[in-house]
CSV table of C-alpha atoms and ligand atoms in Angstrom, one decimal:
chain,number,residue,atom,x,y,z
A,152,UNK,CA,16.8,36.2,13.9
A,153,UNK,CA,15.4,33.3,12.5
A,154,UNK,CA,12.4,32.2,10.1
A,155,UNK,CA,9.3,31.9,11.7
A,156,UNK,CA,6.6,28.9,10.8
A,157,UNK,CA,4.4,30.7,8.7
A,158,UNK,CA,7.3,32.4,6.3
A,159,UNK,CA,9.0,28.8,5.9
A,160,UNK,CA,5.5,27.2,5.0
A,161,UNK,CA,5.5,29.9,2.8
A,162,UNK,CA,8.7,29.4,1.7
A,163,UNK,CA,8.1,25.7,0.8
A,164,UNK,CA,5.2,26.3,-0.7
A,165,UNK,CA,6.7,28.9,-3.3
A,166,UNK,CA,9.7,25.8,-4.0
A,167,UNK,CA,6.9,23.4,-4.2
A,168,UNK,CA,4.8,25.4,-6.7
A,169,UNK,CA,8.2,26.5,-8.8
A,170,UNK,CA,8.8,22.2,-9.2
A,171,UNK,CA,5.5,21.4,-10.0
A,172,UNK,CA,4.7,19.4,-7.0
A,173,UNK,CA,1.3,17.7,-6.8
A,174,UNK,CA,0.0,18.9,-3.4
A,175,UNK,CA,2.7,21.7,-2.3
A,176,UNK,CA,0.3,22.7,0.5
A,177,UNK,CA,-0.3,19.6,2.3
A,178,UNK,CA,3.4,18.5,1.4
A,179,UNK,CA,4.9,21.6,3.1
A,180,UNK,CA,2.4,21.0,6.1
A,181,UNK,CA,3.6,17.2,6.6
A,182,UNK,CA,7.4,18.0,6.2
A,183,UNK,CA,7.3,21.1,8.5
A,184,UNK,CA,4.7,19.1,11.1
A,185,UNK,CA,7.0,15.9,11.3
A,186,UNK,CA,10.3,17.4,11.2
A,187,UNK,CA,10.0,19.6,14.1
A,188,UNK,CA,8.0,17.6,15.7
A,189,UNK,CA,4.6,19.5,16.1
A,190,UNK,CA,0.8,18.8,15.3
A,191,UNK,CA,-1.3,20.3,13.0
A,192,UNK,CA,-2.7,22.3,15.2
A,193,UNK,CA,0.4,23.5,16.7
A,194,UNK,CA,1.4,24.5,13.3
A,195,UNK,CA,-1.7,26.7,12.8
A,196,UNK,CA,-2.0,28.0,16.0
A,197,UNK,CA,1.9,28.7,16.3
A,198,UNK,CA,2.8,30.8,12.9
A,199,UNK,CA,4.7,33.3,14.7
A,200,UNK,CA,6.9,30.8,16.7
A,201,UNK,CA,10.7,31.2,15.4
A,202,UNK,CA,12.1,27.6,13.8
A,203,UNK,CA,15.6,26.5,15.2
A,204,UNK,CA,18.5,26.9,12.9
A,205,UNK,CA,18.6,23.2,12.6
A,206,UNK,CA,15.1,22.5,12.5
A,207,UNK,CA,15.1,24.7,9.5
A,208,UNK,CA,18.1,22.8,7.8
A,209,UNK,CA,16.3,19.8,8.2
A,210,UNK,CA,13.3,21.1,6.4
A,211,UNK,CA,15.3,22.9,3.4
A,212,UNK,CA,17.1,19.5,2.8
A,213,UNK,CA,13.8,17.5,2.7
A,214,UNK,CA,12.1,20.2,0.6
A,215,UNK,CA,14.9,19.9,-2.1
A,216,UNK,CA,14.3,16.3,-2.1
A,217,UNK,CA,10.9,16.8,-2.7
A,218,UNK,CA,11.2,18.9,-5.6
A,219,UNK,CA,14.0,16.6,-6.9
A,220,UNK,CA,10.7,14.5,-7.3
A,221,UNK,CA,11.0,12.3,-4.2
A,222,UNK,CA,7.6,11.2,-2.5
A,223,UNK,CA,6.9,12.9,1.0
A,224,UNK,CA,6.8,9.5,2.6
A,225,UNK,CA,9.5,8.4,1.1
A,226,UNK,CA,11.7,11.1,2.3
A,227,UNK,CA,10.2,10.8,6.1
A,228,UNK,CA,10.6,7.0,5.9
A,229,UNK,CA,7.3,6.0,6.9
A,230,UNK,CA,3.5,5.9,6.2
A,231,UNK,CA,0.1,5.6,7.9
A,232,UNK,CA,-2.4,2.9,6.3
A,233,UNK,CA,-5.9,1.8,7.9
A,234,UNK,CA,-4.1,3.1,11.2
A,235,UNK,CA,-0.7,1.3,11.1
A,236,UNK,CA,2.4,3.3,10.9
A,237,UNK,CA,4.8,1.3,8.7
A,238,UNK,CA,8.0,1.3,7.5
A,239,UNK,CA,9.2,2.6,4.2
A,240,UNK,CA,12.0,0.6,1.9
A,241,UNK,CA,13.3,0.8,-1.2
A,242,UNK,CA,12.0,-2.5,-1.6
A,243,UNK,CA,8.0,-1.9,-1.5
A,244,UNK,CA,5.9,0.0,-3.0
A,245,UNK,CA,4.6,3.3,-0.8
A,246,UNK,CA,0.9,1.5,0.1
A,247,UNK,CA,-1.8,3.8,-1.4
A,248,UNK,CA,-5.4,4.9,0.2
A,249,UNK,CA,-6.7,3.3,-2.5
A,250,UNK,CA,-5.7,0.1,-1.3
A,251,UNK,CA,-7.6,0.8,2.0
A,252,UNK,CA,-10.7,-0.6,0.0
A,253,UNK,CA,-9.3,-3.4,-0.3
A,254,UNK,CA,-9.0,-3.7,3.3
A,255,UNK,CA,-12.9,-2.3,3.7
A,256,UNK,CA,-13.7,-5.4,1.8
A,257,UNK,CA,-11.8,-8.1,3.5
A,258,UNK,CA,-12.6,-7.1,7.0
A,259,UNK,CA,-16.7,-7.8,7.0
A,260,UNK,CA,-15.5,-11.4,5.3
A,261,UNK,CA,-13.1,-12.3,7.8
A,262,UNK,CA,-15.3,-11.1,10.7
A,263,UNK,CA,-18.0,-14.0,9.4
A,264,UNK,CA,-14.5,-16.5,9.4
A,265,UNK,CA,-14.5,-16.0,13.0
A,266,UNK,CA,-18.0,-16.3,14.1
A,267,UNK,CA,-18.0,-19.8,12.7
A,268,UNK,CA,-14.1,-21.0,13.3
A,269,UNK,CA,-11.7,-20.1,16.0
A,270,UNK,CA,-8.8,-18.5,13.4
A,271,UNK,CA,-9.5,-17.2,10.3
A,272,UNK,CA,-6.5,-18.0,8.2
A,273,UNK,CA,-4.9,-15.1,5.4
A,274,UNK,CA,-2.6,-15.1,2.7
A,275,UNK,CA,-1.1,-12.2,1.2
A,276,UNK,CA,0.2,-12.7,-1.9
A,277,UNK,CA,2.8,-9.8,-2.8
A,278,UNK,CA,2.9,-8.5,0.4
A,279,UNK,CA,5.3,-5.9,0.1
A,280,UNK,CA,5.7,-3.7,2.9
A,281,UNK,CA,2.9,-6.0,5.0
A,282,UNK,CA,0.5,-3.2,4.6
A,283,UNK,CA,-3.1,-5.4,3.5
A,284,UNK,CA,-2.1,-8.2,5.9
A,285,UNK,CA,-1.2,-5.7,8.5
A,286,UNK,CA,-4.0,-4.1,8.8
A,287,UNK,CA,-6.5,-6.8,8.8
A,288,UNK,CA,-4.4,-8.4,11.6
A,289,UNK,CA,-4.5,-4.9,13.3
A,290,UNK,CA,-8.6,-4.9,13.4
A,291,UNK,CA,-9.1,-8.9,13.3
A,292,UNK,CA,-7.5,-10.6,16.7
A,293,UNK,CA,-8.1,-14.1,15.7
A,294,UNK,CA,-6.7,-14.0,12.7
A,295,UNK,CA,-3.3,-15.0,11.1
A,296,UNK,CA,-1.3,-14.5,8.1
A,297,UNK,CA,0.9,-15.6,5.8
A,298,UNK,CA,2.9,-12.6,4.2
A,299,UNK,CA,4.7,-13.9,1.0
A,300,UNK,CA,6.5,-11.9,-1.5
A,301,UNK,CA,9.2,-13.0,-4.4
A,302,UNK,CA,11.3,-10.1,-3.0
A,303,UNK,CA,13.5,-11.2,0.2
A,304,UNK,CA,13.6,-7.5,0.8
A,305,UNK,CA,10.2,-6.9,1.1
A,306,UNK,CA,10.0,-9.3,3.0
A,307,UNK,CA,12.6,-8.0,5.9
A,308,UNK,CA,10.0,-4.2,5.2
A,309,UNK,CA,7.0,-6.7,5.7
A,310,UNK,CA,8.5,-8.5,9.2
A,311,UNK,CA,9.9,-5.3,10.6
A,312,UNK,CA,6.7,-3.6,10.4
A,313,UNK,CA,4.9,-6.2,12.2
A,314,UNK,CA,7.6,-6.0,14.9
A,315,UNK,CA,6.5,-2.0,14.9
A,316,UNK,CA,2.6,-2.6,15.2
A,317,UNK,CA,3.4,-5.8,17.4
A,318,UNK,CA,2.0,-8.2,15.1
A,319,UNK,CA,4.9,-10.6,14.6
A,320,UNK,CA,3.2,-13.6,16.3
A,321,UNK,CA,0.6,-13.7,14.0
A,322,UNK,CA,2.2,-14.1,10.6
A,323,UNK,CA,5.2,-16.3,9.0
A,324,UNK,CA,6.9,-15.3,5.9
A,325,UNK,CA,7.3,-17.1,3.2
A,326,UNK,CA,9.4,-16.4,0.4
A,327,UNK,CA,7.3,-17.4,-3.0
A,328,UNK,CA,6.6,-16.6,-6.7
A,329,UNK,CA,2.9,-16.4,-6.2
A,330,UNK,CA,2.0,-19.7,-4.9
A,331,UNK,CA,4.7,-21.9,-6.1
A,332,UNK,CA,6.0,-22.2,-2.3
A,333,UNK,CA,2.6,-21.8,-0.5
A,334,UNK,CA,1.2,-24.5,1.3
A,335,UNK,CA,-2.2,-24.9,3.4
A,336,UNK,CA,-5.4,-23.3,2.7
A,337,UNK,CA,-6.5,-20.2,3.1
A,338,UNK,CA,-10.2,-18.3,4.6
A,339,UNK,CA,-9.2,-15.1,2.5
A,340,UNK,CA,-6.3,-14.6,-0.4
A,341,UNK,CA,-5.4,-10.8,-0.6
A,342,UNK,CA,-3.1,-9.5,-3.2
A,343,UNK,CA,-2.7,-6.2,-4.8
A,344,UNK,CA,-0.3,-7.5,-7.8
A,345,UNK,CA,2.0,-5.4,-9.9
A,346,UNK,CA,-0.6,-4.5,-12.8
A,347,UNK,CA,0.8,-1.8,-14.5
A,348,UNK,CA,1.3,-3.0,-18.3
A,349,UNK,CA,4.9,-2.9,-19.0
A,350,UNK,CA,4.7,-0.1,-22.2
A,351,UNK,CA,2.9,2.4,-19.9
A,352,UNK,CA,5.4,2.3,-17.2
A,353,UNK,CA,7.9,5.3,-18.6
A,354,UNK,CA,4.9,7.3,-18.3
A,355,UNK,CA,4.2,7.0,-14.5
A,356,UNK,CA,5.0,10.3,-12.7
A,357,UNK,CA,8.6,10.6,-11.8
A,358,UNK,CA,7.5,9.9,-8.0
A,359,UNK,CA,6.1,6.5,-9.1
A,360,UNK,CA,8.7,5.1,-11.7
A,361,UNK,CA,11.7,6.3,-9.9
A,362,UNK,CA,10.9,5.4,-6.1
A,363,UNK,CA,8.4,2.2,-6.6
A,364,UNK,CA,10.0,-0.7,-7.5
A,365,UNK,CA,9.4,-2.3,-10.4
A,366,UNK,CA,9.1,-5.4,-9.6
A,367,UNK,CA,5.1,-4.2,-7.5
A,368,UNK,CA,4.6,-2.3,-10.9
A,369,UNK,CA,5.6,-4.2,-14.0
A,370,UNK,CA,2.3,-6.7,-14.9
A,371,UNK,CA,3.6,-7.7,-17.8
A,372,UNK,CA,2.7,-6.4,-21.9
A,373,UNK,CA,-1.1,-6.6,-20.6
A,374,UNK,CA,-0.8,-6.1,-17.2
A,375,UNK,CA,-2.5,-9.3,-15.9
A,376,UNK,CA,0.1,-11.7,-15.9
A,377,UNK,CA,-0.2,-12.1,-11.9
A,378,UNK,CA,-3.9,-12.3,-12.2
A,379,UNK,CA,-3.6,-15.2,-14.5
A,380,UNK,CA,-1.2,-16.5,-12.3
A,381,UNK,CA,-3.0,-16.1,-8.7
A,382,UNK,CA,-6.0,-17.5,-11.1
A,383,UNK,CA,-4.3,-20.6,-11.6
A,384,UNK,CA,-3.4,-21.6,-8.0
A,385,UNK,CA,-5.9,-20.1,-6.1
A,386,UNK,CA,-8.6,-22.8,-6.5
A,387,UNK,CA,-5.7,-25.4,-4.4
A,388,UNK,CA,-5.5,-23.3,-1.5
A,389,UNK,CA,-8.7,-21.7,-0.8
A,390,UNK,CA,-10.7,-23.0,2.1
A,391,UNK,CA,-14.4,-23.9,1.7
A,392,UNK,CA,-16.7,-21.2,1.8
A,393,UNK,CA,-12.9,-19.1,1.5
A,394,UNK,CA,-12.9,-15.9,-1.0
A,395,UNK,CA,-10.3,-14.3,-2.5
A,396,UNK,CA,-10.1,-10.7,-2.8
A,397,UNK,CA,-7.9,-8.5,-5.4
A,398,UNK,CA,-6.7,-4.5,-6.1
A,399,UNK,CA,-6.8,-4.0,-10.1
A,400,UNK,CA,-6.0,-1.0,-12.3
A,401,UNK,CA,-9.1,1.0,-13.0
A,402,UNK,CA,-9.6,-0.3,-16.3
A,403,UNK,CA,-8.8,-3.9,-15.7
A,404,UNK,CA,-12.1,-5.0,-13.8
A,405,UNK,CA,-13.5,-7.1,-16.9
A,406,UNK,CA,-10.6,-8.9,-17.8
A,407,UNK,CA,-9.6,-10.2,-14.4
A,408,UNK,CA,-13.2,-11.3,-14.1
A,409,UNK,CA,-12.8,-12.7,-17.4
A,410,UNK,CA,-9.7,-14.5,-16.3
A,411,UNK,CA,-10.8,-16.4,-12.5
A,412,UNK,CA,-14.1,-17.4,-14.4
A,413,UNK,CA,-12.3,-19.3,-16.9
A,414,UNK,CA,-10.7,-21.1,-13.3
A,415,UNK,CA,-13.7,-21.8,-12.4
A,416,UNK,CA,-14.7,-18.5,-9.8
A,417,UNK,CA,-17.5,-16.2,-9.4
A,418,UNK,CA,-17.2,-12.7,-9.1
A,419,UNK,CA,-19.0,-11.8,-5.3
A,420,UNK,CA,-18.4,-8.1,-5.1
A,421,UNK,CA,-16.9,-5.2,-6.9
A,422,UNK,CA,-15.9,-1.8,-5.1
A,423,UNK,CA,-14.5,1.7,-6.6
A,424,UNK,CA,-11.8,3.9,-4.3
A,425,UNK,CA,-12.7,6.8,-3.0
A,426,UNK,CA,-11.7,8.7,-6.5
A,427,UNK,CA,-14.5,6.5,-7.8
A,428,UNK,CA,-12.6,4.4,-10.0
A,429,UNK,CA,-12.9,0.6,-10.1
A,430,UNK,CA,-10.5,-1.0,-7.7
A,431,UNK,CA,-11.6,-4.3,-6.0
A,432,UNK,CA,-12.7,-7.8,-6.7
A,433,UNK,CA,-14.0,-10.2,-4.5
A,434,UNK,CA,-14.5,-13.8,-6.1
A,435,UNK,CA,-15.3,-17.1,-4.4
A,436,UNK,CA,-15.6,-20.6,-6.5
A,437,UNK,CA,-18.1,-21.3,-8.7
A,438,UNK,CA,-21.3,-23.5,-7.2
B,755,SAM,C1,1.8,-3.5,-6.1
B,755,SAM,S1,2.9,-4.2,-5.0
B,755,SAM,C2,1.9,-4.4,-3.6
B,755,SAM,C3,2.6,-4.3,-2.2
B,755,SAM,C4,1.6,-4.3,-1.0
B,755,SAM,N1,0.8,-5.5,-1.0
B,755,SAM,C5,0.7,-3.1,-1.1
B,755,SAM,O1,-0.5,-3.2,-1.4
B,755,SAM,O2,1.2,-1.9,-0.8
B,755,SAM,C6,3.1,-5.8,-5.6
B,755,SAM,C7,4.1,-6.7,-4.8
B,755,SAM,O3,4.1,-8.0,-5.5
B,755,SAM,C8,5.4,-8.5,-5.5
B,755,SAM,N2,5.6,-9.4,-6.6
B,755,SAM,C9,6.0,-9.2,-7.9
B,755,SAM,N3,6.1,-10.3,-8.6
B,755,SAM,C10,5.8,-11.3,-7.7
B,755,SAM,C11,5.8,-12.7,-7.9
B,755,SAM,N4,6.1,-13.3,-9.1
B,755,SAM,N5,5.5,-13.5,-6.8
B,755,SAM,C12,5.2,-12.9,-5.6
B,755,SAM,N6,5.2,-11.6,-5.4
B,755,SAM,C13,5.5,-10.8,-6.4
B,755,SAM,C14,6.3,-7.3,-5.5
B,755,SAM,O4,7.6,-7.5,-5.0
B,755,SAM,C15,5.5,-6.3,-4.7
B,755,SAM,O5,5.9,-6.3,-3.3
């Protein structure tokens, strides 16, 4: 006879805890839930129920990759942000919660756009997997986007996963290192930029430095070389009254201010994550 769902949660869990994985509960939960096919609830409720035999293949196989130090997500190919389901490739970076804030703080901007102009127009900047553009799209109906992205692969993640949230008439693509191909003006610019500095990067977690690439990690010796560049362009496509709104690294608040003041913007807002730690500017241009 064959496992039930409580012994192969248990199961997992016991792998999970002998590789020194992060969240072995929650991870065990989200393989066993999505690989059969079941709720949460269901997998509560139904402990007793007996797995298939190839149900529970499936499961061992991911679990191994898991403890190989793959990210759940990664290994079930997709990931919910701000309520999109998107699309995982090698290409992007997995988008994090903590990026959600920066979402938080764009949609109460680009609501005002709209009151006052019929389409309120977005560029994301290092799009990656479409994830920030995405989701305002998904809660803003007049509003459209351009998704850009020096990677062309991102860029197929980025289109496919407005195809899968049925978005694609409202953003173009445009391959571009930072704005060197942009053109128009822009109500919001949204980027969350590689900002890791470049000597910290071989101490990421496995997860991170062997399944993000490095090209939405690697800022540069001080991590800010993409501020300085979004800095440097920004002023030429922003609309009047337009803001531009940015993810940092925790530490990193001060410098980036540092760095759009001296290109002449002011710094409107700043918000922490939900793990408290400083995350996102908003800056408009100086008076
Ligand atoms: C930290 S990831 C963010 C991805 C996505 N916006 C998100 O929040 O999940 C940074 C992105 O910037 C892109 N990128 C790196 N260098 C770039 C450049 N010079 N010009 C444009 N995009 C770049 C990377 O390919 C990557 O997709």
């Amino acid at each position: 006879m064959g496992q039930t769902i409580a012994s192969l949660l248990a199961d997992l869990r016991s792998r999970f805890d002998a590789s020194q994985v992060a969240q072995p509960e929650t991870d065990a939960r989200l393989l066993v839930c999505e690989l059969m096919g079941i709720s949460l609830t269901d997998l509560i409720l139904g402990g007793e129920r007996i797995v298939d035999d190839g149900d529970a293949k499936r499961i061992l196989a991911a679990a191994h990759r898991r403890c190989l130090g793959e990210p759940v997500h990664r290994i079930l190919g997709h990931r919910w942000f701000y309520g999109i389901d998107l699309h995982l490739s090698p290409a992007t970076l997995e988008p994090r919660p903590d990026t959600e804030t920066l979402v938080e703080a764009a949609l109460p901007l680009a609501k005002k756009v709209v009151g006052k102009k019929p389409i309120c127009n977005i560029l994301d900047l290092g799009t990656g997997s479409g994830a920030i553009a995405l989701a305002i799209l998904a809660e803003i109906q007049d509003a459209v986007a351009i998704v850009s992205d020096i990677s062309g692969d991102a860029l197929d993640a980025a289109q496919q996963n407005a195809q899968m949230n049925g978005l694609q008439d409202r953003i173009s693509i445009c391959r571009s290192n930072w704005f060197e191909a942009i053109d128009g003006s822009f109500d919001l610019i949204v980027s969350n930029p590689p900002y890791i500095r470049s000597a910290d990067i071989a101490a990421l977690s496995r997860e991170v430095k062997e399944h993000d690439p490095l090209l939405a990690l690697d800022g540069g010796a001080d991590g800010l070389d993409a501020y300085r560049a979004i800095a440097e362009g920004a002023g030429r496509h922003l609309a009047d009254g337009g803001s531009v709104l940015l993810e940092t690294g925790f530490d990193q608040h001060e410098d980036v201010i540092e760095i759009f003041r001296g290109a002449s913007f002011s710094c409107l807002s700043r918000m922490k994550d939900l793990g408290g730690n400083d995350r996102v500017l908003v800056f408009c241009r100086t008076a």
